[in-house]
Amino acid sequence: MADREVGDTLADRGEFVVIDGLVAGRSHPRTVQVGPGDDAAVVVAADGRVVVTTDMLVEGRHFRLDWSAPQDVGRKAIAQNAADVEAMGAVATAFVVAFGAPGSTLADDAQRLSDGMWQEAGTFGASIVGGDLVAAPQWVISVTAIGDLGGRQPVLLAGARPGDVVAVVGELGRSAAGHALWLGDVDEHPDLRGRHLVPAVPYGQGRAAADAGATAMTDVSDGLLADLGHVAAASGVGLDLSRAALAADHDAVAGAAELTGADPWTWVLAGGEDHALVATFPGALPAGWRPIGHVIDGPARVLVDGAAPAGATGWQSF
């Protein structure tokens, strides 16, 4: 990552000057009637219902500024929230962002953070409609995402039925592999290192899954086993995954695992922050989705090749 440039800090410019710079010249989709600058934003919800989710990133816990450029942090903050909206079968339309940082933070770094957010939101036609800027001991970014179901019923965690196919779209194990490479100061596999900094969310596939009749869906934020555990518990069913069906993910991270002394299966099954989508389907899968298992009768549990997996299942916040 490039060294930081010298320039004005947030304290030098002040809250409102910084905010004015962050929102100047931005454009919004037609769904935004009132954007930043007033007491609150006004966003059109043509469906009559609104999907809302929120998530936080804390410096030193969810990202490191000696690894990530501010743009990367901004993209990640939007991506992980947009993935939650996708997992409901909706599309994110607007974001509200609260940013806490020390007064010594370079104002240009705050601008780069904002640029990354706008870049990621723009990939699916959304925008940043408001937020807040406050002093804090370290960087803290809180994002609220607003989504539109477009007339669809939301796809919940509950709904998976015995006989359904478990399928995934997107990458698995890449972020965990990248994290290990960063920790080990291993310069090889820059693609995996990059995937830890900015996830590759399969935008649009949440709606595709809903249109195809998905019975349950989630995004892989804490780990495949952990997130499917929520589906199993909410639906009262078992889920049986196939290692053979996940072989491509295993092979994609095997080289990094060899360099770091890790087990690639741990990354594939328990690594988080890939933000792939995983869902259950009673019939044909949408284009781009691949089957990785099937739903079985309860009790609620997640198996791998018919057996309870040993070891870690996913990320724990505490």
C-alpha positions as CSV (number, residue, x, y, z in Angstrom):
1,M,0.0,0.0,0.0
2,A,1.3,3.5,-0.8
3,D,2.5,5.8,2.0
4,R,0.1,8.4,3.2
5,E,0.5,11.9,1.8
6,V,1.0,14.9,4.0
7,G,-2.0,17.3,4.1
8,D,-4.8,18.9,6.1
9,T,-6.3,16.8,8.8
10,L,-10.0,16.4,9.8
11,A,-9.3,18.8,12.7
12,D,-7.7,21.3,10.4
13,R,-10.7,21.5,8.1
14,G,-13.6,20.9,10.5
15,E,-16.6,18.6,10.3
16,F,-18.8,20.6,7.9
17,V,-16.0,21.5,5.5
18,V,-15.0,17.8,5.3
19,I,-18.6,16.7,4.8
20,D,-19.1,19.2,2.1
21,G,-16.1,17.8,0.3
22,L,-17.2,14.2,0.6
23,V,-20.6,14.9,-1.0
24,A,-19.8,17.5,-3.6
25,G,-20.3,16.5,-7.2
26,R,-21.9,13.2,-6.4
27,S,-24.9,11.9,-8.4
28,H,-27.8,9.9,-7.1
29,P,-30.3,7.4,-8.7
30,R,-33.9,8.4,-9.3
31,T,-34.9,6.6,-6.1
32,V,-33.2,9.3,-4.0
33,Q,-35.5,12.4,-3.8
34,V,-33.4,14.2,-1.1
35,G,-29.8,13.4,-0.6
36,P,-27.1,14.7,1.8
37,G,-27.4,18.2,3.1
38,D,-30.7,18.2,4.8
39,D,-31.8,16.8,8.2
40,A,-32.5,13.5,6.7
41,A,-32.6,11.8,3.3
42,V,-35.8,10.9,1.3
43,V,-35.6,7.6,-0.6
44,V,-38.3,6.2,-2.8
45,A,-39.5,2.7,-1.9
46,A,-41.7,1.8,-4.8
47,D,-42.4,-1.7,-3.4
48,G,-43.9,-0.2,-0.3
49,R,-41.5,-2.2,1.9
50,V,-37.9,-1.4,2.8
51,V,-35.1,-3.8,3.5
52,V,-32.8,-2.4,6.2
53,T,-29.5,-3.7,7.6
54,T,-26.6,-2.2,9.4
55,D,-23.0,-3.3,10.1
56,M,-19.8,-1.8,11.5
57,L,-16.1,-2.0,10.8
58,V,-13.6,-1.2,13.5
59,E,-10.0,-0.4,12.8
60,G,-7.8,-3.2,14.2
61,R,-10.7,-5.6,14.3
62,H,-12.1,-5.7,10.8
63,F,-9.4,-3.9,8.8
64,R,-5.9,-2.6,9.2
65,L,-4.7,0.6,7.6
66,D,-1.2,-0.8,7.1
67,W,-2.8,-3.4,4.8
68,S,-5.8,-1.6,3.3
69,A,-5.9,1.7,1.4
70,P,-8.8,3.9,2.5
71,Q,-10.6,3.1,-0.8
72,D,-10.4,-0.6,0.0
73,V,-12.0,0.0,3.4
74,G,-14.8,2.1,1.8
75,R,-15.5,-0.6,-0.7
76,K,-15.5,-3.3,1.9
77,A,-17.9,-1.4,4.1
78,I,-20.4,-1.0,1.3
79,A,-20.0,-4.6,0.0
80,Q,-20.6,-6.4,3.3
81,N,-23.9,-4.4,3.8
82,A,-25.0,-4.8,0.2
83,A,-24.5,-8.6,0.6
84,D,-27.0,-8.7,3.4
85,V,-29.5,-7.0,1.3
86,E,-28.8,-9.4,-1.6
87,A,-29.3,-12.3,0.8
88,M,-32.9,-11.2,1.3
89,G,-33.6,-11.3,-2.5
90,A,-33.4,-7.5,-2.8
91,V,-31.1,-4.8,-4.2
92,A,-29.5,-2.1,-2.2
93,T,-30.5,1.4,-3.3
94,A,-29.0,3.7,-0.7
95,F,-26.6,3.8,2.2
96,V,-26.2,6.0,5.3
97,V,-22.7,6.1,6.7
98,A,-21.3,7.2,10.1
99,F,-17.6,7.7,10.3
100,G,-15.6,8.1,13.5
101,A,-11.8,8.9,13.3
102,P,-9.1,10.8,15.2
103,G,-8.8,14.5,14.4
104,S,-5.3,13.8,13.1
105,T,-6.7,11.7,10.2
106,L,-5.8,13.2,6.9
107,A,-8.8,14.8,5.2
108,D,-7.6,13.2,1.9
109,D,-7.9,9.8,3.5
110,A,-11.5,10.5,4.5
111,Q,-12.1,11.5,0.9
112,R,-10.5,8.3,-0.4
113,L,-12.6,6.3,2.0
114,S,-15.7,8.0,0.6
115,D,-14.5,7.5,-3.0
116,G,-14.3,3.8,-2.3
117,M,-17.8,3.7,-0.9
118,W,-19.2,5.5,-3.9
119,Q,-17.3,3.3,-6.3
120,E,-18.7,0.1,-4.8
121,A,-22.3,1.5,-4.5
122,G,-22.1,2.6,-8.1
123,T,-21.5,-0.9,-9.4
124,F,-25.2,-1.7,-8.7
125,G,-26.7,1.8,-9.1
126,A,-26.9,2.9,-5.5
127,S,-25.5,6.0,-3.6
128,I,-24.6,7.4,-0.2
129,V,-27.5,9.6,1.0
130,G,-26.4,10.8,4.4
131,G,-24.4,10.1,7.5
132,D,-22.3,11.6,10.3
133,L,-18.7,12.5,11.0
134,V,-17.4,12.3,14.6
135,A,-14.1,12.2,16.5
136,A,-13.1,8.8,17.7
137,P,-9.9,7.1,19.0
138,Q,-9.6,5.0,15.9
139,W,-11.5,4.5,12.6
140,V,-15.0,3.2,13.1
141,I,-17.4,3.0,10.1
142,S,-21.1,2.2,10.6
143,V,-23.1,1.7,7.5
144,T,-26.9,1.3,7.2
145,A,-28.1,-0.1,3.9
146,I,-31.6,0.4,2.4
147,G,-32.9,-2.1,-0.1
148,D,-35.8,-2.7,-2.5
149,L,-37.5,-6.1,-2.9
150,G,-39.0,-5.1,-6.3
151,G,-42.3,-6.9,-5.5
152,R,-40.6,-10.1,-4.5
153,Q,-41.2,-11.8,-1.2
154,P,-38.1,-11.7,1.0
155,V,-36.0,-14.9,1.2
156,L,-35.6,-15.7,4.9
157,L,-33.3,-18.0,6.8
158,A,-36.4,-20.1,7.6
159,G,-37.9,-22.0,4.6
160,A,-35.4,-24.7,3.6
161,R,-37.1,-28.0,3.1
162,P,-35.8,-31.6,3.0
163,G,-35.0,-32.4,-0.6
164,D,-33.9,-28.9,-1.5
165,V,-30.5,-28.4,-3.1
166,V,-28.0,-26.3,-1.3
167,A,-26.2,-24.1,-3.8
168,V,-23.7,-21.2,-3.7
169,V,-22.7,-18.4,-6.0
170,G,-19.4,-16.6,-5.5
171,E,-16.0,-17.5,-3.9
172,L,-15.3,-19.4,-0.7
173,G,-12.2,-19.4,1.4
174,R,-10.5,-16.5,-0.4
175,S,-10.7,-13.9,2.3
176,A,-9.4,-16.2,5.0
177,A,-6.6,-17.3,2.7
178,G,-5.7,-13.6,2.0
179,H,-5.8,-12.8,5.8
180,A,-3.3,-15.6,6.5
181,L,-1.0,-14.3,3.7
182,W,-1.1,-10.8,5.1
183,L,-0.5,-12.0,8.6
184,G,2.5,-14.1,7.4
185,D,3.9,-11.3,5.3
186,V,3.7,-13.6,2.3
187,D,3.8,-11.6,-0.9
188,E,2.6,-14.4,-3.2
189,H,-1.0,-14.8,-4.4
190,P,-1.9,-11.1,-4.7
191,D,-5.4,-12.1,-5.9
192,L,-6.1,-13.7,-2.5
193,R,-4.6,-10.9,-0.6
194,G,-6.8,-8.5,-2.5
195,R,-9.9,-10.6,-1.8
196,H,-9.3,-10.1,2.0
197,L,-9.3,-6.3,1.5
198,V,-12.3,-6.1,-0.9
199,P,-14.8,-9.0,-1.2
200,A,-16.3,-10.0,-4.5
201,V,-20.1,-9.9,-3.9
202,P,-22.1,-11.5,-6.6
203,Y,-24.4,-8.6,-7.1
204,G,-27.8,-9.3,-8.7
205,Q,-27.7,-13.0,-7.7
206,G,-29.9,-12.4,-4.7
207,R,-32.7,-11.3,-7.0
208,A,-32.0,-14.2,-9.4
209,A,-32.2,-16.7,-6.5
210,A,-35.6,-15.2,-5.3
211,D,-36.9,-15.3,-8.9
212,A,-35.8,-19.0,-9.1
213,G,-37.8,-19.9,-6.0
214,A,-35.1,-20.0,-3.3
215,T,-36.6,-21.2,-0.1
216,A,-33.8,-19.9,2.2
217,M,-30.7,-17.7,1.7
218,T,-27.8,-16.0,3.5
219,D,-24.5,-14.5,2.7
220,V,-21.2,-16.1,3.8
221,S,-19.9,-13.5,6.2
222,D,-18.9,-15.6,9.3
223,G,-18.1,-18.8,7.5
224,L,-20.0,-21.4,5.4
225,L,-20.7,-23.7,8.3
226,A,-21.6,-21.0,10.7
227,D,-24.0,-19.2,8.3
228,L,-25.6,-22.4,7.1
229,G,-26.0,-23.2,10.8
230,H,-28.4,-20.3,11.1
231,V,-30.4,-21.6,8.1
232,A,-30.6,-25.1,9.6
233,A,-31.7,-23.7,13.0
234,A,-34.3,-21.3,11.5
235,S,-35.7,-24.0,9.2
236,G,-35.5,-26.9,11.5
237,V,-33.6,-29.1,9.0
238,G,-30.2,-30.6,8.4
239,L,-27.9,-29.6,5.7
240,D,-25.4,-32.1,4.2
241,L,-22.5,-30.5,2.2
242,S,-20.2,-32.3,-0.2
243,R,-16.4,-31.8,-0.2
244,A,-16.3,-33.0,-3.8
245,A,-18.6,-30.2,-4.8
246,L,-16.4,-27.7,-3.0
247,A,-13.2,-29.0,-4.5
248,A,-12.7,-25.9,-6.8
249,D,-12.7,-23.6,-3.7
250,H,-10.2,-26.0,-1.9
251,D,-7.9,-26.0,-5.0
252,A,-8.0,-22.2,-5.3
253,V,-6.5,-21.7,-1.9
254,A,-4.4,-24.8,-1.6
255,G,-1.2,-23.1,-2.7
256,A,-1.6,-20.3,0.0
257,A,-2.4,-23.0,2.6
258,E,0.9,-24.7,1.8
259,L,2.8,-21.5,2.2
260,T,1.2,-20.7,5.5
261,G,0.9,-24.2,7.0
262,A,-2.9,-24.0,7.1
263,D,-5.6,-26.5,6.2
264,P,-7.4,-25.2,3.1
265,W,-10.6,-26.9,4.1
266,T,-10.8,-24.8,7.3
267,W,-10.7,-21.7,5.0
268,V,-13.4,-23.0,2.7
269,L,-15.8,-24.3,5.4
270,A,-15.1,-21.8,8.2
271,G,-13.5,-18.7,6.6
272,G,-15.7,-15.6,6.6
273,E,-15.9,-12.3,4.7
274,D,-16.2,-13.8,1.2
275,H,-19.8,-12.7,1.0
276,A,-20.8,-15.4,-1.4
277,L,-24.5,-16.2,-1.4
278,V,-25.7,-19.6,-0.3
279,A,-29.3,-20.7,-0.7
280,T,-31.6,-23.7,-0.9
281,F,-33.7,-24.4,-4.0
282,P,-36.5,-26.9,-4.7
283,G,-35.9,-26.9,-8.4
284,A,-33.5,-25.7,-11.1
285,L,-30.7,-23.4,-10.1
286,P,-30.2,-19.9,-11.6
287,A,-27.3,-19.4,-14.0
288,G,-23.9,-19.2,-12.1
289,W,-25.0,-21.1,-9.0
290,R,-23.5,-24.5,-8.2
291,P,-24.8,-27.3,-6.0
292,I,-22.8,-28.1,-2.9
293,G,-25.2,-30.3,-0.9
294,H,-28.7,-31.0,0.0
295,V,-31.3,-30.4,2.7
296,I,-32.2,-33.4,4.9
297,D,-34.6,-34.0,7.8
298,G,-33.9,-32.4,11.2
299,P,-32.6,-32.1,13.8
300,A,-31.0,-28.8,12.8
301,R,-27.3,-29.4,12.0
302,V,-24.8,-29.0,9.2
303,L,-22.9,-32.1,8.1
304,V,-20.0,-32.5,5.6
305,D,-20.1,-35.8,3.7
306,G,-22.7,-37.1,6.2
307,A,-20.6,-36.4,9.3
308,A,-20.4,-33.6,11.8
309,P,-17.3,-31.4,11.0
310,A,-14.5,-31.1,13.5
311,G,-12.8,-27.9,14.3
312,A,-13.7,-24.2,13.7
313,T,-17.1,-23.4,12.2
314,G,-16.6,-19.6,11.7
315,W,-16.0,-16.1,13.0
316,Q,-16.9,-15.1,16.5
317,S,-17.3,-11.4,17.4
318,F,-16.4,-12.0,21.1
